């Protein structure tokens, strides 16, 4: 399953670090949950994500308050693509 969408980059402030995410649209949540897979920590789903020319392997995480999933966007990806907090980016996510 592969989905492409646009989303705003937002920040979650953890204990000492800031984590940056984009949120998958809610309409993708149910189809993602229906894909059979082995159980993983935090109910995460392994994915291959692409923003611009940068592709990386990571996981998406369920975000009940957002009624969907959140994709972490690591610092190296943000730097390579010139992404700042609040930017709207086009993202492709492929479940693996």
PDB file of N, CA, C and O in Angstrom, residues 1 6 10 12 23 31 35 48 55 60 77 82-83 90 96:
ATOM      1  N   UNK A   1       0.840  -1.164   0.000  1.00  0.00           N
ATOM      2  CA  UNK A   1       0.000   0.000   0.000  1.00  0.00           C
ATOM      3  C   UNK A   1       0.891   1.234   0.000  1.00  0.00           C
ATOM      4  O   UNK A   1       1.797   1.348   0.808  1.00  0.00           O
ATOM      5  N   UNK A   6      -0.245  15.734   1.179  1.00  0.00           N
ATOM      6  CA  UNK A   6       0.452  16.936   1.648  1.00  0.00           C
ATOM      7  C   UNK A   6       0.075  17.162   3.103  1.00  0.00           C
ATOM      8  O   UNK A   6      -1.079  16.938   3.497  1.00  0.00           O
ATOM      9  N   UNK A  10       4.883  19.632  11.954  1.00  0.00           N
ATOM     10  CA  UNK A  10       4.630  20.128  13.304  1.00  0.00           C
ATOM     11  C   UNK A  10       5.639  19.547  14.275  1.00  0.00           C
ATOM     12  O   UNK A  10       6.322  18.579  13.970  1.00  0.00           O
ATOM     13  N   UNK A  12       6.650  18.162  18.191  1.00  0.00           N
ATOM     14  CA  UNK A  12       6.275  17.633  19.491  1.00  0.00           C
ATOM     15  C   UNK A  12       7.486  17.810  20.383  1.00  0.00           C
ATOM     16  O   UNK A  12       8.578  17.311  20.065  1.00  0.00           O
ATOM     17  N   UNK A  23       1.301  14.546   9.626  1.00  0.00           N
ATOM     18  CA  UNK A  23       0.170  13.688   9.940  1.00  0.00           C
ATOM     19  C   UNK A  23      -0.453  13.156   8.663  1.00  0.00           C
ATOM     20  O   UNK A  23      -0.751  13.933   7.749  1.00  0.00           O
ATOM     21  N   UNK A  31      -7.622   1.897   6.226  1.00  0.00           N
ATOM     22  CA  UNK A  31      -6.944   0.963   5.318  1.00  0.00           C
ATOM     23  C   UNK A  31      -5.579   0.506   5.843  1.00  0.00           C
ATOM     24  O   UNK A  31      -5.204  -0.654   5.675  1.00  0.00           O
ATOM     25  N   UNK A  35      -4.230  -3.715   7.040  1.00  0.00           N
ATOM     26  CA  UNK A  35      -3.144  -4.477   6.416  1.00  0.00           C
ATOM     27  C   UNK A  35      -2.562  -5.434   7.463  1.00  0.00           C
ATOM     28  O   UNK A  35      -2.134  -4.990   8.536  1.00  0.00           O
ATOM     29  N   UNK A  48       8.389   3.041   4.142  1.00  0.00           N
ATOM     30  CA  UNK A  48       9.414   3.737   3.375  1.00  0.00           C
ATOM     31  C   UNK A  48       8.781   5.074   3.011  1.00  0.00           C
ATOM     32  O   UNK A  48       7.713   5.116   2.397  1.00  0.00           O
ATOM     33  N   UNK A  55      14.494   9.634   0.430  1.00  0.00           N
ATOM     34  CA  UNK A  55      13.720   8.466   0.838  1.00  0.00           C
ATOM     35  C   UNK A  55      14.417   7.836   2.037  1.00  0.00           C
ATOM     36  O   UNK A  55      15.639   7.716   2.063  1.00  0.00           O
ATOM     37  N   UNK A  60       5.476   4.680  11.057  1.00  0.00           N
ATOM     38  CA  UNK A  60       4.431   5.626  11.403  1.00  0.00           C
ATOM     39  C   UNK A  60       3.804   5.141  12.701  1.00  0.00           C
ATOM     40  O   UNK A  60       3.841   3.948  13.013  1.00  0.00           O
ATOM     41  N   UNK A  77      16.595  14.541   6.997  1.00  0.00           N
ATOM     42  CA  UNK A  77      15.628  14.727   5.913  1.00  0.00           C
ATOM     43  C   UNK A  77      15.246  16.202   5.822  1.00  0.00           C
ATOM     44  O   UNK A  77      15.209  16.786   4.737  1.00  0.00           O
ATOM     45  N   UNK A  82      15.447  21.145   3.022  1.00  0.00           N
ATOM     46  CA  UNK A  82      15.206  22.534   3.399  1.00  0.00           C
ATOM     47  C   UNK A  82      13.856  22.743   4.065  1.00  0.00           C
ATOM     48  O   UNK A  82      13.206  23.765   3.860  1.00  0.00           O
ATOM     49  N   UNK A  83      13.446  21.788   4.890  1.00  0.00           N
ATOM     50  CA  UNK A  83      12.133  21.817   5.527  1.00  0.00           C
ATOM     51  C   UNK A  83      12.219  22.505   6.887  1.00  0.00           C
ATOM     52  O   UNK A  83      13.087  22.205   7.697  1.00  0.00           O
ATOM     53  N   UNK A  90       4.900  17.535   0.444  1.00  0.00           N
ATOM     54  CA  UNK A  90       4.273  16.379  -0.177  1.00  0.00           C
ATOM     55  C   UNK A  90       5.055  15.145   0.233  1.00  0.00           C
ATOM     56  O   UNK A  90       6.283  15.116   0.122  1.00  0.00           O
ATOM     57  N   UNK A  96       5.798  -1.297   4.406  1.00  0.00           N
ATOM     58  CA  UNK A  96       6.744  -2.387   4.092  1.00  0.00           C
ATOM     59  C   UNK A  96       6.618  -3.485   5.134  1.00  0.00           C
ATOM     60  O   UNK A  96       5.984  -3.339   6.146  1.00  0.00           O
TER      61      UNK A  96
END
